[in-house]
Short mmCIF file of N, CA, C and O in Angstrom, two decimals:
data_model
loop_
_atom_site.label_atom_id
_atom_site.label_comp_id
_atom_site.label_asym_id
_atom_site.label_seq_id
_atom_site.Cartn_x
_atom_site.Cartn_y
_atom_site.Cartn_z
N UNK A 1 85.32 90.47 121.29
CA UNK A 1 85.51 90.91 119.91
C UNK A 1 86.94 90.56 119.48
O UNK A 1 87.88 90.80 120.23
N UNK A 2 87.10 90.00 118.30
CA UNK A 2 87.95 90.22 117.60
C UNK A 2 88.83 91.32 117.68
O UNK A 2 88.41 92.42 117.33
N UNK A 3 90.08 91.18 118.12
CA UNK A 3 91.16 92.29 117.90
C UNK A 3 91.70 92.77 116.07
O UNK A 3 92.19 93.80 115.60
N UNK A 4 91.31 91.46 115.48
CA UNK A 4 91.79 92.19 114.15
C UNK A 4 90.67 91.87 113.37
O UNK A 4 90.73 91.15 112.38
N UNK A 5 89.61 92.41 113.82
CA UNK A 5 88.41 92.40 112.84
C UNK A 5 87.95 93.89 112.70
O UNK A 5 87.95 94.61 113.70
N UNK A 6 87.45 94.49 111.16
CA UNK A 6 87.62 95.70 111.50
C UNK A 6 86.39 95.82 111.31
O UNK A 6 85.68 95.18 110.54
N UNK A 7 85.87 97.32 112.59
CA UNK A 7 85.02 97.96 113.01
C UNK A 7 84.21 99.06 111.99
O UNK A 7 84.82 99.65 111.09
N UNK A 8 83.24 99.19 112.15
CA UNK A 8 82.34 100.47 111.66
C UNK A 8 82.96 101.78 111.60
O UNK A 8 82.94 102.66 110.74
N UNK A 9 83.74 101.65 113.26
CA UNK A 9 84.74 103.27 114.00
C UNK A 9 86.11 102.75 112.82
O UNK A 9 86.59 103.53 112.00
N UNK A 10 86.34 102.00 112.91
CA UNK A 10 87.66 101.72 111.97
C UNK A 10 87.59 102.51 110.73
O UNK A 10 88.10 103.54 110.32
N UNK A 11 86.75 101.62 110.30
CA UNK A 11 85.88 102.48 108.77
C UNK A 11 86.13 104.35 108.67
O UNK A 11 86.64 105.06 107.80
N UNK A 12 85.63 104.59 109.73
CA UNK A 12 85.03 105.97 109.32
C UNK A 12 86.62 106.50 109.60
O UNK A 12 87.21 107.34 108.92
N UNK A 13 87.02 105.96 110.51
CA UNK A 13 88.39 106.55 110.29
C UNK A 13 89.33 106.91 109.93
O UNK A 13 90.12 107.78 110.29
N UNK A 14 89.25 105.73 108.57
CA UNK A 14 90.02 105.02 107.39
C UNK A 14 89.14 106.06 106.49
O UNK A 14 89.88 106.66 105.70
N UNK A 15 88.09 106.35 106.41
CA UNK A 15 87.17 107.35 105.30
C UNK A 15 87.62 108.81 105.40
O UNK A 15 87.58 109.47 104.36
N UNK A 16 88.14 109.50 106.74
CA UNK A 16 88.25 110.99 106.97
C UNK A 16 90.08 110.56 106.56
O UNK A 16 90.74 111.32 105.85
N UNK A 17 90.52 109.60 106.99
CA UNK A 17 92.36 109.60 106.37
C UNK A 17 92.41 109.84 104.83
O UNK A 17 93.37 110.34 104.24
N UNK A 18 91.49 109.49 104.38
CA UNK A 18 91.62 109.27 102.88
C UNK A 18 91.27 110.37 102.24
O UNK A 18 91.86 110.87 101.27
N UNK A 19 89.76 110.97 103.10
CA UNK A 19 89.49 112.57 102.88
C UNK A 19 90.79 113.34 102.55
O UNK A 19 90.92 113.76 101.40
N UNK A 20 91.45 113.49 103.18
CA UNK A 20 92.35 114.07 103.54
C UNK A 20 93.34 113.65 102.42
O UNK A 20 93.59 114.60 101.68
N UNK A 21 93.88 112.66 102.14
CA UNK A 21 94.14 112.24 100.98
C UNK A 21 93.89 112.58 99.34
O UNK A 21 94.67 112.77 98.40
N UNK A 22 92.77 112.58 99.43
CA UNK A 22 92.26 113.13 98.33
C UNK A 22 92.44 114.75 97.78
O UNK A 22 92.64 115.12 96.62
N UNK A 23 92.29 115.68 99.22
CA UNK A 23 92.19 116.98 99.40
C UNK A 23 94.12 116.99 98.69
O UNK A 23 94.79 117.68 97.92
N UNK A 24 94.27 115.95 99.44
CA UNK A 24 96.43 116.64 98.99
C UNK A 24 96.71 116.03 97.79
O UNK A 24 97.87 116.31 97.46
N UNK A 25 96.03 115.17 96.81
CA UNK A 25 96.55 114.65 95.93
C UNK A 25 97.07 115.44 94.85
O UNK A 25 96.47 116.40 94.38
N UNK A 26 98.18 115.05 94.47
CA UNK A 26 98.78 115.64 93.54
C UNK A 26 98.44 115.42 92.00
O UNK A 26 99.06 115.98 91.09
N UNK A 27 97.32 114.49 91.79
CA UNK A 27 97.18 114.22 90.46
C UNK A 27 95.68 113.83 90.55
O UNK A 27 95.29 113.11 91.46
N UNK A 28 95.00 114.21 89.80
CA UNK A 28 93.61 114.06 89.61
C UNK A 28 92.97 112.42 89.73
O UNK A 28 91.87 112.06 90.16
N UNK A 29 93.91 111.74 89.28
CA UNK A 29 93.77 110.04 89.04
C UNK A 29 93.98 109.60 90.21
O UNK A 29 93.00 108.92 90.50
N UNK A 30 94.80 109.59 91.13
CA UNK A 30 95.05 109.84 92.64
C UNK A 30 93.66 110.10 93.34
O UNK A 30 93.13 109.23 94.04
N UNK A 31 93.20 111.11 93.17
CA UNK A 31 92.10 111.53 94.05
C UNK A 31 91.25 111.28 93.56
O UNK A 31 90.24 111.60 94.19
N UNK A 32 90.94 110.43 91.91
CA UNK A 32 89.76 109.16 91.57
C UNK A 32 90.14 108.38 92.32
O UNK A 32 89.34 108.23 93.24
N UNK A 33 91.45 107.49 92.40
CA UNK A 33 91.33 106.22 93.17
C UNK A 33 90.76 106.38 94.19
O UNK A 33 89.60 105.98 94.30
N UNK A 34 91.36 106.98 95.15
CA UNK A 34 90.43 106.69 96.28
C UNK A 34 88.97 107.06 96.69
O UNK A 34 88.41 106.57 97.67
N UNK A 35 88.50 107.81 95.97
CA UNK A 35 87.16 108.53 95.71
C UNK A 35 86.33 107.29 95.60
O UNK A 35 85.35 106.86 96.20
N UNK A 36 87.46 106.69 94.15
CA UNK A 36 86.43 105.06 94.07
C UNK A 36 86.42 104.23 95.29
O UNK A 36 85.36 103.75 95.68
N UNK A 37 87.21 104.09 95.74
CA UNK A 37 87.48 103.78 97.21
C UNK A 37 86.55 103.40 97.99
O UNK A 37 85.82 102.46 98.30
N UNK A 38 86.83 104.40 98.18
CA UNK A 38 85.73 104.78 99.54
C UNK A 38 84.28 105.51 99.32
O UNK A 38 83.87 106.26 100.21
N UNK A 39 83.87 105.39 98.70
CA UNK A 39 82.83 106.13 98.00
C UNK A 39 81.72 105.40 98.21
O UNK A 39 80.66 105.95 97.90
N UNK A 40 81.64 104.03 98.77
CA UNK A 40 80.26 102.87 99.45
C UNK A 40 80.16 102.73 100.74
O UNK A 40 79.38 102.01 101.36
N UNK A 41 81.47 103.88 101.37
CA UNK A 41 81.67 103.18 102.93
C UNK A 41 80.51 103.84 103.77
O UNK A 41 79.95 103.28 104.71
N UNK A 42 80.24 105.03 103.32
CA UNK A 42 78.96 105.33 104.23
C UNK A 42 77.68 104.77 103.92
O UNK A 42 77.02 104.34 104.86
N UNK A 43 77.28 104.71 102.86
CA UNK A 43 76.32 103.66 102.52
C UNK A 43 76.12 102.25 102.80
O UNK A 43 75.03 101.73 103.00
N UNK A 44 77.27 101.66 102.81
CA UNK A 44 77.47 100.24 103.52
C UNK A 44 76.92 100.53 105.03
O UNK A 44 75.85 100.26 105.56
N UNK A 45 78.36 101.34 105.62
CA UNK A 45 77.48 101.53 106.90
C UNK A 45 76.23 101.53 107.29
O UNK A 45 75.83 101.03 108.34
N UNK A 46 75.61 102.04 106.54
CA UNK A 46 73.56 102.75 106.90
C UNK A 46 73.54 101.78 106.62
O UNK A 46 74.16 101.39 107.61
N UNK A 47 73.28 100.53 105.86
CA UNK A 47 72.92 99.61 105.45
C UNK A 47 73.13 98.53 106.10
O UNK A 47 72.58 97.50 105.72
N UNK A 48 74.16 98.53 107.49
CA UNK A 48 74.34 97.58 107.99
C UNK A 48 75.03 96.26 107.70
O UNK A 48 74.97 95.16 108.26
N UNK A 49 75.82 96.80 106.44
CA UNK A 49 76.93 95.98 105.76
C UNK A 49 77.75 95.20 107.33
O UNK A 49 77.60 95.68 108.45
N UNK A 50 78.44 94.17 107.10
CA UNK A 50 79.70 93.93 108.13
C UNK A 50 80.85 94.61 107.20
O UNK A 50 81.06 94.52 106.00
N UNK A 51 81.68 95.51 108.53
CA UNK A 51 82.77 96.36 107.94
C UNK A 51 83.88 95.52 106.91
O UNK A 51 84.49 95.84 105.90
N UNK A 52 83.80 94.40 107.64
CA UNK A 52 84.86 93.25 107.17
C UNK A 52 84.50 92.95 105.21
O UNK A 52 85.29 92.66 104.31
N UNK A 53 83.24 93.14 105.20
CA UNK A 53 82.91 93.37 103.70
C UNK A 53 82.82 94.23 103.11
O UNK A 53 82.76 94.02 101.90
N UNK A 54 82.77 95.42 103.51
CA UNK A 54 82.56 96.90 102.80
C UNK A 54 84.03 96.68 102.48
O UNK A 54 84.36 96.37 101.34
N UNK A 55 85.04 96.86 103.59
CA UNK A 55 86.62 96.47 103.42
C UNK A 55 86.79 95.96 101.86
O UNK A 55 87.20 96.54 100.86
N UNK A 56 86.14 94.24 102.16
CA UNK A 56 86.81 93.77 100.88
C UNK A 56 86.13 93.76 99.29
O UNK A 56 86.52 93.07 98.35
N UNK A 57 84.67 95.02 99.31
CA UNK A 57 84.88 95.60 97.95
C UNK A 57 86.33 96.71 97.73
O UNK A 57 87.19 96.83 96.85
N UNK A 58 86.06 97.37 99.00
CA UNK A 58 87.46 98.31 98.91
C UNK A 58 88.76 97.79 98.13
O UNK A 58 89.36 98.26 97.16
N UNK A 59 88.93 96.87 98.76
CA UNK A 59 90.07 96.11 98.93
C UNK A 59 90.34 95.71 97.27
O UNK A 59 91.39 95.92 96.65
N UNK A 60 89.37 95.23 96.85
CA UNK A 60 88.88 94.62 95.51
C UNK A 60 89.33 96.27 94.39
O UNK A 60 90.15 96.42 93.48
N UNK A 61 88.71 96.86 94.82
CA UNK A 61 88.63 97.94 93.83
C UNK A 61 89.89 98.96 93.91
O UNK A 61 89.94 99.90 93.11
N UNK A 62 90.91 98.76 94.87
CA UNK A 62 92.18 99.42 94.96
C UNK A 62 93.41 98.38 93.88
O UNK A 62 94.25 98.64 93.02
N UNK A 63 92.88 97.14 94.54
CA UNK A 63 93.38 96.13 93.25
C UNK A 63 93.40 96.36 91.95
O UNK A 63 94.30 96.34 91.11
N UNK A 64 92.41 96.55 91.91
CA UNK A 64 91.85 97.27 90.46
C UNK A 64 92.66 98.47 89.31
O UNK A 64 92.84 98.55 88.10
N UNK A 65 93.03 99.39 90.71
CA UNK A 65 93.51 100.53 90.39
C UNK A 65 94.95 99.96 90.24
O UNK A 65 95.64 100.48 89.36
N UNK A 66 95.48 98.98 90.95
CA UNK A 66 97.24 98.79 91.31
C UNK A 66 97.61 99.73 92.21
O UNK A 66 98.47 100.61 92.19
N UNK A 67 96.60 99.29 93.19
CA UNK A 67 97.48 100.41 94.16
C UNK A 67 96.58 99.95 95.52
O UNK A 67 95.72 100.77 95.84
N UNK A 68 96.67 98.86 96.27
CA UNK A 68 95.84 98.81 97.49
C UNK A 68 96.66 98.10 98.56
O UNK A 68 96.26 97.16 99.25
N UNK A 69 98.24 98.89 98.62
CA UNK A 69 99.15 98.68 99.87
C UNK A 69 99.18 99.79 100.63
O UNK A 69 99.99 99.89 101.54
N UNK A 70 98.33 100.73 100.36
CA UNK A 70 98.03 102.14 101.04
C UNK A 70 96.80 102.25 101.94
O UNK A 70 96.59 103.02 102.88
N UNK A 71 95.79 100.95 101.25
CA UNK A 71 94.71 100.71 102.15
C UNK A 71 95.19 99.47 102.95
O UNK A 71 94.39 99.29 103.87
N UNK A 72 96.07 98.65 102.96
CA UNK A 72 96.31 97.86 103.79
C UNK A 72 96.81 98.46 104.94
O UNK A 72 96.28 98.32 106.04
N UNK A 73 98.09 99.33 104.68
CA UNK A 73 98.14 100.10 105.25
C UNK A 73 97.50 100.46 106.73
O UNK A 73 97.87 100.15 107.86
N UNK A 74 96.69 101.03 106.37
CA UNK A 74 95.47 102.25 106.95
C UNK A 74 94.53 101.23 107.49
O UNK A 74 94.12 101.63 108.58
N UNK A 75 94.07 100.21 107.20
CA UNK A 75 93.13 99.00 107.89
C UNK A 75 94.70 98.48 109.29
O UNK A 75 94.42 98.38 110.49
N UNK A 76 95.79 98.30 108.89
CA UNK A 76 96.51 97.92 109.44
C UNK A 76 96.65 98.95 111.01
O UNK A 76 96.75 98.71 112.22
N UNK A 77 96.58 100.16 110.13
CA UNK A 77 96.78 101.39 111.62
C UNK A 77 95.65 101.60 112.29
O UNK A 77 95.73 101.62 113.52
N UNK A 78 94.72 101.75 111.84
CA UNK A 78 93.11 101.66 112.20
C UNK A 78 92.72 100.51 113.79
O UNK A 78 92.25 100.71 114.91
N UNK A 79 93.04 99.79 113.32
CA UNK A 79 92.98 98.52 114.07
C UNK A 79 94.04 98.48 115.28
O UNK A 79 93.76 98.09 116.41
N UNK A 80 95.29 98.94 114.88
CA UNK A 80 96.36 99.05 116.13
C UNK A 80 96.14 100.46 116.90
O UNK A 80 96.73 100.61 117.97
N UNK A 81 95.34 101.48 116.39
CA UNK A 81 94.99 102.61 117.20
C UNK A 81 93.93 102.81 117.59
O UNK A 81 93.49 103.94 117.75
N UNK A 82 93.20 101.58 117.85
CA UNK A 82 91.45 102.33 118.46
C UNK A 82 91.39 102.59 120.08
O UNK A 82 90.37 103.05 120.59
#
């Protein structure tokens, strides 16, 4: 396997960080972004998406917001801590 290809376990990991995220946000628009976020990753999963694409709607839709150096981030730590 690929060392920097990211995983299903990556995913869900990156989904409960963000939980958590959301829970502390200080501004309502904050805890839309990432809501929008991550809001396909379990569904992708069941569906048998490759993580590497669920990623890059993510990826796509943080763009969106102006703000997806927080999910690079977090794909970045994900991957160096499994």
């Amino acid at each position: 396997m690929n060392s920097h290809i990211l995983t299903a376990a990556d995913l869900s990991q990156m989904l409960g960080i963000a939980l958590i995220e959301i829970r502390a946000a200080e501004s309502l628009e904050r805890a839309q972004l990432w809501a929008d976020v991550f809001h396909n990753v379990p569904g992708g999963l069941q569906r048998g998406i490759e993580p590497e694409e669920i990623y890059a709607g993510m990826l796509g839709r943080a763009k969106r917001w102006g703000d997806s150096v927080w999910l690079e981030r977090q794909r970045e730590w994900a991957i160096r801590h499994r």
